[in-house]
Coordinates of C-alpha atoms in Angstrom, one line a residue:
X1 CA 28.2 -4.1 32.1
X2 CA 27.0 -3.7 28.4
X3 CA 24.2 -1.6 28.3
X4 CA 24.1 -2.5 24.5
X5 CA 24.7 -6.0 25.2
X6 CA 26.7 -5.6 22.1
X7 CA 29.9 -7.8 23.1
X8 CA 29.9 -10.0 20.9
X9 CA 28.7 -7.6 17.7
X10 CA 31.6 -5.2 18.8
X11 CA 34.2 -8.1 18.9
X12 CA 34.2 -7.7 15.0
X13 CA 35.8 -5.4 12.6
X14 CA 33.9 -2.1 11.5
X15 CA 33.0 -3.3 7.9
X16 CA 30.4 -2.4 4.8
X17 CA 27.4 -4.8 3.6
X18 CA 26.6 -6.1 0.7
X19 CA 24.5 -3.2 -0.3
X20 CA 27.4 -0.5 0.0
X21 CA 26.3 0.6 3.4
X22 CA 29.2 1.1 5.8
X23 CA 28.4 -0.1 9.1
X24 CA 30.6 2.3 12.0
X25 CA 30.9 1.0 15.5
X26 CA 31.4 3.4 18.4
X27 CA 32.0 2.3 22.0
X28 CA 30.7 4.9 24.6
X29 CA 31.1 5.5 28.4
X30 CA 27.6 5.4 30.4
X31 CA 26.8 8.7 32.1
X32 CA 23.5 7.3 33.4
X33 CA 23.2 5.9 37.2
X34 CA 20.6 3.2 36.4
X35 CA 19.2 1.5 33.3
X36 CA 16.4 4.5 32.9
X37 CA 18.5 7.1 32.3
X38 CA 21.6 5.0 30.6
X39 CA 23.1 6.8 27.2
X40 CA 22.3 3.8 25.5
X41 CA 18.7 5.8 25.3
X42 CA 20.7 9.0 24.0
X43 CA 22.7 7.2 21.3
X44 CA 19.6 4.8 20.0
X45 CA 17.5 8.3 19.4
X46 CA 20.8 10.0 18.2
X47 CA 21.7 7.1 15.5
X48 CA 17.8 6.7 14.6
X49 CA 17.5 10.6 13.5
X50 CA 21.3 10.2 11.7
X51 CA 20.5 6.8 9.9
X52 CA 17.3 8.7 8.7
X53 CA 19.4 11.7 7.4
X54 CA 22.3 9.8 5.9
X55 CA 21.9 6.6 3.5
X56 CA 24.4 4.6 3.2
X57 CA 26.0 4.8 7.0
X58 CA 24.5 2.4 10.1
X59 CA 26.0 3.0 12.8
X60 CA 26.2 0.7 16.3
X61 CA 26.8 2.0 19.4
X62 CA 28.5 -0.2 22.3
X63 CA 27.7 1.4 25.7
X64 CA 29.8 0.4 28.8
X65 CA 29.8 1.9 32.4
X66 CA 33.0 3.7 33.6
X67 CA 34.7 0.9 35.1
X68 CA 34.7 -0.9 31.9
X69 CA 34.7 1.0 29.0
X70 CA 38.3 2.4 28.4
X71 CA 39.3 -1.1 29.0
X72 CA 37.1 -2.9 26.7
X73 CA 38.4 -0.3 24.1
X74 CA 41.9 -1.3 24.9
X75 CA 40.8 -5.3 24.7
X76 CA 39.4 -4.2 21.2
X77 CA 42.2 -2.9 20.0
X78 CA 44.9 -5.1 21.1
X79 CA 43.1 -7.7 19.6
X80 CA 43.2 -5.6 16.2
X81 CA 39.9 -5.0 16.1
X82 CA 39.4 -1.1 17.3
X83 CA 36.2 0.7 16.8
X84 CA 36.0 3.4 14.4
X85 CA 35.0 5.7 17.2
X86 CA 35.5 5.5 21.0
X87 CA 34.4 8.2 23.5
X88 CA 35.8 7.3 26.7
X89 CA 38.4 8.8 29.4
X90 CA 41.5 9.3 27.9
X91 CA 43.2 9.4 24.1
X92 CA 47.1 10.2 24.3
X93 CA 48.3 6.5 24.1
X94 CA 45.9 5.7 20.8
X95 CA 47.2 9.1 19.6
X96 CA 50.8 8.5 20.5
X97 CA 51.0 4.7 18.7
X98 CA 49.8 6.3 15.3
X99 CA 46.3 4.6 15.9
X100 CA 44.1 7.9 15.7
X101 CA 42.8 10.3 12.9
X102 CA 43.8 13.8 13.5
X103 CA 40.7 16.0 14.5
X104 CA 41.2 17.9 11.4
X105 CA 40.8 14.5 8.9
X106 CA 37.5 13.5 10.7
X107 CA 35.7 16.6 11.6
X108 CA 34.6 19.5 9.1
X109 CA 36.4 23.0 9.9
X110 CA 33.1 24.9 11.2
X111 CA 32.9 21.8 13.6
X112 CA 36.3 21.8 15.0
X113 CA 36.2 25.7 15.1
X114 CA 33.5 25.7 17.1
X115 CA 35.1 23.8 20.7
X116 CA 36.1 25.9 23.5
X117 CA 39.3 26.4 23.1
X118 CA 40.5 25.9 26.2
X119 CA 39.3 21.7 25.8
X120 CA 40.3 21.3 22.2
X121 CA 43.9 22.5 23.3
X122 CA 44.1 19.7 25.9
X123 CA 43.4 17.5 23.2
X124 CA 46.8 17.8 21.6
X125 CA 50.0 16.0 21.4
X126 CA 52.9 17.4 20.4
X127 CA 50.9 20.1 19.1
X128 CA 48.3 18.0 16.5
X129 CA 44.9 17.7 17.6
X130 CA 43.3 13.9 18.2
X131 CA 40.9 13.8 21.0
X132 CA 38.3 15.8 20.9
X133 CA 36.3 17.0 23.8
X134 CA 32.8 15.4 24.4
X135 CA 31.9 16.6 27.7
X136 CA 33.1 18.9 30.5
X137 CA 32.2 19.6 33.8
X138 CA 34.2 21.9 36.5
X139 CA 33.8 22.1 40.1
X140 CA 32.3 24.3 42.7
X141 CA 32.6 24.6 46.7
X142 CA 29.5 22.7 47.9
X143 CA 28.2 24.2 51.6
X144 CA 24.8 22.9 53.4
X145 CA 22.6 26.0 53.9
X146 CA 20.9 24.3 56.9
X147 CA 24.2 23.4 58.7
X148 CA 25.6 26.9 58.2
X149 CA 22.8 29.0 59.3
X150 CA 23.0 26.6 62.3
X151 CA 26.7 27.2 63.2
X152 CA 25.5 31.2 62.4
X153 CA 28.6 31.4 59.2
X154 CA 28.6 32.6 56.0
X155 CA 30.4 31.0 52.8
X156 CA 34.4 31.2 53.1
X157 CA 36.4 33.3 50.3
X158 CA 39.7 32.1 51.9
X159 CA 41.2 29.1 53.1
X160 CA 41.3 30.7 57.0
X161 CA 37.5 31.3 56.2
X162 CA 37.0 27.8 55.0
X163 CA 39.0 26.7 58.3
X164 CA 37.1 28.8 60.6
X165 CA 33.6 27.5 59.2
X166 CA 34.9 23.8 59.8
X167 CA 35.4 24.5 63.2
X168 CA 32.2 26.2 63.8
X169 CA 30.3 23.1 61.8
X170 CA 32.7 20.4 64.0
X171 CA 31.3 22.9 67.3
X172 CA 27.4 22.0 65.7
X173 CA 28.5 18.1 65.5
X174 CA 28.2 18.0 62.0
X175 CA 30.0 14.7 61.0
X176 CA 32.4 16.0 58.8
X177 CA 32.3 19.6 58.5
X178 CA 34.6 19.0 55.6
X179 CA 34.9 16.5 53.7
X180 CA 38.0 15.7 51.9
X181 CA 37.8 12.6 49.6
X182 CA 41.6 11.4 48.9
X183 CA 40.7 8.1 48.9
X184 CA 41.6 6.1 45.4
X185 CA 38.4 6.7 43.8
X186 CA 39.4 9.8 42.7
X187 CA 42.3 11.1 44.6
X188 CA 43.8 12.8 42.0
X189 CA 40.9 15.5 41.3
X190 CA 40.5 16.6 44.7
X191 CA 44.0 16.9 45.0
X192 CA 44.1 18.8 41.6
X193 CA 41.7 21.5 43.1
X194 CA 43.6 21.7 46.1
X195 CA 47.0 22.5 44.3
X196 CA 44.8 24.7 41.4
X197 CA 43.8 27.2 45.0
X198 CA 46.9 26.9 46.0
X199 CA 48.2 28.8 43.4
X200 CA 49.6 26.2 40.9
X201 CA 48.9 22.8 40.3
X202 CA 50.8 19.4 38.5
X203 CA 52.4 21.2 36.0
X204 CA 55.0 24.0 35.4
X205 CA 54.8 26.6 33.1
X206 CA 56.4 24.9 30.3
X207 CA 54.7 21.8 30.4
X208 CA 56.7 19.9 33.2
X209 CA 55.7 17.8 35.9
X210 CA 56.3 20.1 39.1
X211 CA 54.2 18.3 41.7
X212 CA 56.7 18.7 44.7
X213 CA 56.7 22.4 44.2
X214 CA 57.3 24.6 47.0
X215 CA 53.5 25.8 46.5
X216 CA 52.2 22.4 46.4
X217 CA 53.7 21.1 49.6
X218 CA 52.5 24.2 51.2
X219 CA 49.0 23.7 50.2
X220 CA 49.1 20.0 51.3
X221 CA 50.9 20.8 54.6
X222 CA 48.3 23.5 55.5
X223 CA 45.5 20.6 54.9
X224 CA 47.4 18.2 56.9
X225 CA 47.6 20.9 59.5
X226 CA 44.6 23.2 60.0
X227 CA 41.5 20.5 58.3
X228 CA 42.5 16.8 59.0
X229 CA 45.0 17.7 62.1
X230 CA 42.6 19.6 63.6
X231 CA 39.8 17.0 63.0
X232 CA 37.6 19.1 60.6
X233 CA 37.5 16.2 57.9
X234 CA 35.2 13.6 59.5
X235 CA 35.8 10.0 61.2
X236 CA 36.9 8.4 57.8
X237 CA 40.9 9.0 57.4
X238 CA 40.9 11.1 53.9
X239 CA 43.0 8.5 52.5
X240 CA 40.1 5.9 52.9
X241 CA 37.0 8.5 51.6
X242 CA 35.9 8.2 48.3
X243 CA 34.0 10.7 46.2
X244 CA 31.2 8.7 45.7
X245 CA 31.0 8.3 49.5
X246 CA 31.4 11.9 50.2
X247 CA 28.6 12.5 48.0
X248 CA 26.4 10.3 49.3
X249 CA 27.2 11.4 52.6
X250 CA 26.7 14.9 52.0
X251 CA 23.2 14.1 50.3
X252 CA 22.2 12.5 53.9
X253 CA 23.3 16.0 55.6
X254 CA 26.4 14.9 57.4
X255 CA 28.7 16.9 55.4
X256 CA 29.2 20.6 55.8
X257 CA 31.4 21.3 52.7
X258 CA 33.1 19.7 50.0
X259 CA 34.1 19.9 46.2
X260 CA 31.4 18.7 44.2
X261 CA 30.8 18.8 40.6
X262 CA 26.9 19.4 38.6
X263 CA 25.6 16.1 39.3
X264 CA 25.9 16.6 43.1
X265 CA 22.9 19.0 42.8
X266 CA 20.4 16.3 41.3
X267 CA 21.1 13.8 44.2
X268 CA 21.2 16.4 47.2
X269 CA 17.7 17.8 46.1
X270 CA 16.0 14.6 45.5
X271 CA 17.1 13.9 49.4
X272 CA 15.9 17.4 50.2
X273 CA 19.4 18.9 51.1
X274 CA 19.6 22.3 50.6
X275 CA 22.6 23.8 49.7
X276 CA 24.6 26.6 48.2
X277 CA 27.7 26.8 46.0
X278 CA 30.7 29.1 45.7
X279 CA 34.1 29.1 43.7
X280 CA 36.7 27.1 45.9
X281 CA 38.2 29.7 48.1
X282 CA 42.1 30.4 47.4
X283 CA 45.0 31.6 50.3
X284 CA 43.6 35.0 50.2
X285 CA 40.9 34.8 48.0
X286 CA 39.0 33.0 45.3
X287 CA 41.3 30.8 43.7
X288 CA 42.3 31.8 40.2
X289 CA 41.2 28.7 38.3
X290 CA 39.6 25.3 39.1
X291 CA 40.0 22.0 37.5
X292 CA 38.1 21.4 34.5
X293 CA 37.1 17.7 33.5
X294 CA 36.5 17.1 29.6
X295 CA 35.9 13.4 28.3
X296 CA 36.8 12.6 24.8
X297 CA 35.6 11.2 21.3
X298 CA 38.1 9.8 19.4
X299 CA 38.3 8.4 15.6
X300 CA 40.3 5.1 15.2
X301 CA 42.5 4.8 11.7
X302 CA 42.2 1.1 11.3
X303 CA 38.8 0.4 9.4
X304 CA 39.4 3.2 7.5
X305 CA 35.9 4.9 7.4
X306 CA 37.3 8.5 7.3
X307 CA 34.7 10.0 5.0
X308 CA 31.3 8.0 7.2
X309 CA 33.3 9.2 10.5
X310 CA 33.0 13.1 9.6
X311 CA 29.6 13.0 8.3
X312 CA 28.9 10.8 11.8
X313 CA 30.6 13.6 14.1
X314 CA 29.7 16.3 12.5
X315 CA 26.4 15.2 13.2
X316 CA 27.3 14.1 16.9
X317 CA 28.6 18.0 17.2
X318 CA 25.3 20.2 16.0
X319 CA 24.3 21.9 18.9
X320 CA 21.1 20.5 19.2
X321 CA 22.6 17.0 19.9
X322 CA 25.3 18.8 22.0
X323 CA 22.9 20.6 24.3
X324 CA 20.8 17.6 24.6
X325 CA 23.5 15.2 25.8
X326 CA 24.5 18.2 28.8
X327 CA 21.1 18.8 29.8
X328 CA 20.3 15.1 30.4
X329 CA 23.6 14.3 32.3
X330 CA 24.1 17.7 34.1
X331 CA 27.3 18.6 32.4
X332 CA 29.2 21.5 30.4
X333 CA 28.7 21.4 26.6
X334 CA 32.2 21.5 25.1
X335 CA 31.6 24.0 21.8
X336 CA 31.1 27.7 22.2
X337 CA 27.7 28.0 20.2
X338 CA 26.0 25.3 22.6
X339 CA 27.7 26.9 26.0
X340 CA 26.5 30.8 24.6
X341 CA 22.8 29.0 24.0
X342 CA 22.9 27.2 27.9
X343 CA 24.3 30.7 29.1
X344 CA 21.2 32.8 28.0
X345 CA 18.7 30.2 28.6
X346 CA 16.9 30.0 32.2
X347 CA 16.2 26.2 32.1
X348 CA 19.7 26.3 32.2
X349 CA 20.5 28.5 35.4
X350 CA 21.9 25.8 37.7
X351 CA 24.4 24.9 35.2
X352 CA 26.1 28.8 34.9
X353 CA 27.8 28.8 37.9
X354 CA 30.4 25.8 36.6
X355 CA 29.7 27.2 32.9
X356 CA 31.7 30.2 34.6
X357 CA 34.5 28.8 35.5
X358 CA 35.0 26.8 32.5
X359 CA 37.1 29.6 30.3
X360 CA 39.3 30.0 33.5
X361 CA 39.8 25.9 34.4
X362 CA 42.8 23.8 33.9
X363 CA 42.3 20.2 33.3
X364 CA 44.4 17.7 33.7
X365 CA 47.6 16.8 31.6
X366 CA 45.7 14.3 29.5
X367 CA 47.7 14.5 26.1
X368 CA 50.8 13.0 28.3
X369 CA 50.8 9.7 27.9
X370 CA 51.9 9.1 30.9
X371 CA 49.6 11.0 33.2
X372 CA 47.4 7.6 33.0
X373 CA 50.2 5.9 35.2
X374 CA 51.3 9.3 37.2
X375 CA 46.7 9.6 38.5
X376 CA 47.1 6.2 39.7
X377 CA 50.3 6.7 41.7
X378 CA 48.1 9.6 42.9
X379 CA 45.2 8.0 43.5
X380 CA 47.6 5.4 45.5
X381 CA 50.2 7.9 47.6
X382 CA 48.3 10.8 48.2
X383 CA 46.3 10.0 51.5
X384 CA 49.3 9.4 53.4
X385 CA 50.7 13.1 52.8
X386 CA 47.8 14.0 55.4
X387 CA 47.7 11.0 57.7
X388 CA 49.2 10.8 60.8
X389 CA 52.8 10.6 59.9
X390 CA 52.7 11.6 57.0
X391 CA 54.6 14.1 55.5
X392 CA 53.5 16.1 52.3
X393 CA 57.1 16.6 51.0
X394 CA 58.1 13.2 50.9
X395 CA 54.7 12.0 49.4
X396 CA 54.9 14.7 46.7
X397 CA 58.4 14.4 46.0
X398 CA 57.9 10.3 45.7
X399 CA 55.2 11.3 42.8
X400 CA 57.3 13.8 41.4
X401 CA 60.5 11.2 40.7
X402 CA 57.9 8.6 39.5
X403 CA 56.2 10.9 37.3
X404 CA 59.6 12.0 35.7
X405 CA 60.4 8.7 34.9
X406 CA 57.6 8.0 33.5
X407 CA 57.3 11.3 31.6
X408 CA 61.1 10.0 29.9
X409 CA 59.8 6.5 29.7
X410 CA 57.1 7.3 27.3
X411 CA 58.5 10.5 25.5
X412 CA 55.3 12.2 27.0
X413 CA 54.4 15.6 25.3
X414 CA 51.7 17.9 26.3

């Protein structure tokens, strides 16, 4: 859905008026969950304030939910009519066709100096900077404080602690003591954890795709064994549990654990839920890193509104803007001066916990250009490495020859 309404408007060209006013076009993701608290709200007070500061540049702003927006961007584009600016899911392909400015032509050095480093480095290929990180969020072990001081357990550091609190919450009759979405909502992030606290994750150490690694199988046969073997996951088969459902589910207090990212926090207290939150346990200890999630902004070549596209992001990137847009949707700001001003500040407190794990996260392979086709074969296969049956070798080494092929087919280069 448009929360713009602005199909038709951003079916055109970026283009200047009559009066020399340059007109930029950006199409945006929607991190609202309902028309009061849609970004359309952020980006109309955003523009308004930039317009007032800056004659000479209007800008319009296309706003799309999640399910739609990378795609409408792709319509726009194959159709030859890109906007100058899109912030959506993922940037490598744009990048890798020749259709994107590099970070350094649209953004002034102070600006681009000032990302995490960690995010703006997953924004290259081959090297070269083009995406450039709008948002980040990372994720924490989610526990119900009721549920546990029920079952009489404490927080697990380990995965045999984690194991031995499901068992205790499954003893209680908590429905799903925990819950373990690998269904194909989002399959490929809570598998991502789960290889990340096992000690390595989809990638080797020189950029490869290494997701049958001995490491990997072993963290996936140890789920298949002591969680959804033993029946600690719930009545829903982790291949058919989405996140959205595992959220909502833990938000009605049937869920003793599960991987949850800021925005679970909003929705358990406004049911009254009250919980705690740890970093995800590891094999004998807290894991060394967790995944990190960043979405991007990226600036299109075709219109050619280089000059209007810096003074626009720039903007976009003070830290006012950038700690406005993370308090509102619960999320990570992606440069350091807004993440040391949310660290210090107390209205902030809920959001330290994931702003510590951010300088330790890894995120996923985004400047391949084929990890867009490699998360859906996750999203697809992964289930059935835990299912009855099932075996996490065979799943993992079907990924791992698919995503080599498609790593060659595309010439992919983190």
């Amino acid at each position: 859905m448009s929360a713009l309404g602005m199909t038709a408007v951003l079916a055109g060209c970026s283009g200047s008026s009559g009066s020399g006013e340059v007109t930029l076009r950006l199409v945006a993701a929607d991190y609202g969950d309902s028309s009061a608290d849609s970004s359309k709200k952020y980006w109309d007070t955003l523009v308004r304030d930039f317009e007032a500061e800056h004659s000479g540049i209007k800008v319009e702003v296309g706003v799309y939910s999640w399910n739609d927006v990378d795609a409408k961007v792709k319509e726009m584009v194959a159709a030859g009519h890109a906007p100058d600016m899109a912030q959506i899911g993922a940037y490598a392909d744009y990048a890798a066709a020749g259709r994107l400015y590099q970070a350094d032509e649209v953004l002034s050095i102070p600006v681009q100096a000032d990302f995490a480093s960690e995010l703006s480095n997953a924004g290259k290929v081959n090297r070269t900077q083009y995406g450039m990180p709008f948002a980040a969020s990372t994720r924490l072990l989610f526990y119900n404080k009721t549920l546990f001081s029920q079952a009489g357990i404490q927080p697990p550091t380990t995965w045999n602690d984690l194991a031995a609190d499901a068992q205790a919450l499954k003893a209680k009759g908590v429905k799903f003591p925990f819950a373990l979405p690998l269904g194909p909502e989002e399959a490929q992030a809570e598998t991502m954890q789960w290889l990340l606290s096992g000690g390595d994750g989809y990638l080797d150490g020189f950029g490869s795709y290494d997701l049958d690694s001995a490491q990997n199988v072993g963290t996936f046969t140890w789920l298949k064994d002591e969680l959804v073997g033993k029946g600690l996951t719930g009545p829903v088969a982790p291949g058919r549990l989405n996140r959205a459902d595992a959220f909502a589910a833990f938000t009605r207090g049937e869920v003793g654990m599960l991987n949850g990212h800021p925005s679970l926090m909003k929705a358990a207290r406004a049911k009254g839920v009250s919980f705690g939150m740890v970093p995800m346990p590891g094999v004998g200890g807290r894991a060394k890193s967790t995944m990190g999630v960043t979405d991007w902004m990226m600036a299109f070549k075709q219109n050619g509104h280089k000059a209007q596209i810096r003074e626009f992001l720039d903007y976009v990137y003070d830290e006012k803007n950038v700690l406005d847009f993370s308090r509102r949707y619960d999320l990570l700001p992606v440069t350091n001066s807004a993440q040391e001003t949310m660290a210090a500040s107390p209205r902030d407190a809920d959001l330290a916990p994931f702003l510590e794990q951010l300088p330790s996260s890894e995120l996923y392979p985004v400047g391949k250009t084929s990890w867009a086709g490699v998360s859906a074969d996750i999203k697809k296969q992964i289930g059935k490495a835990v299912g009855p049956g099932g075996s996490p070798a065979v799943i993992l080494g079907g990924l791992q020859r698919a995503a080599v092929t498609a790593d060659s087919a595309t010439g992919s280069a983190g």
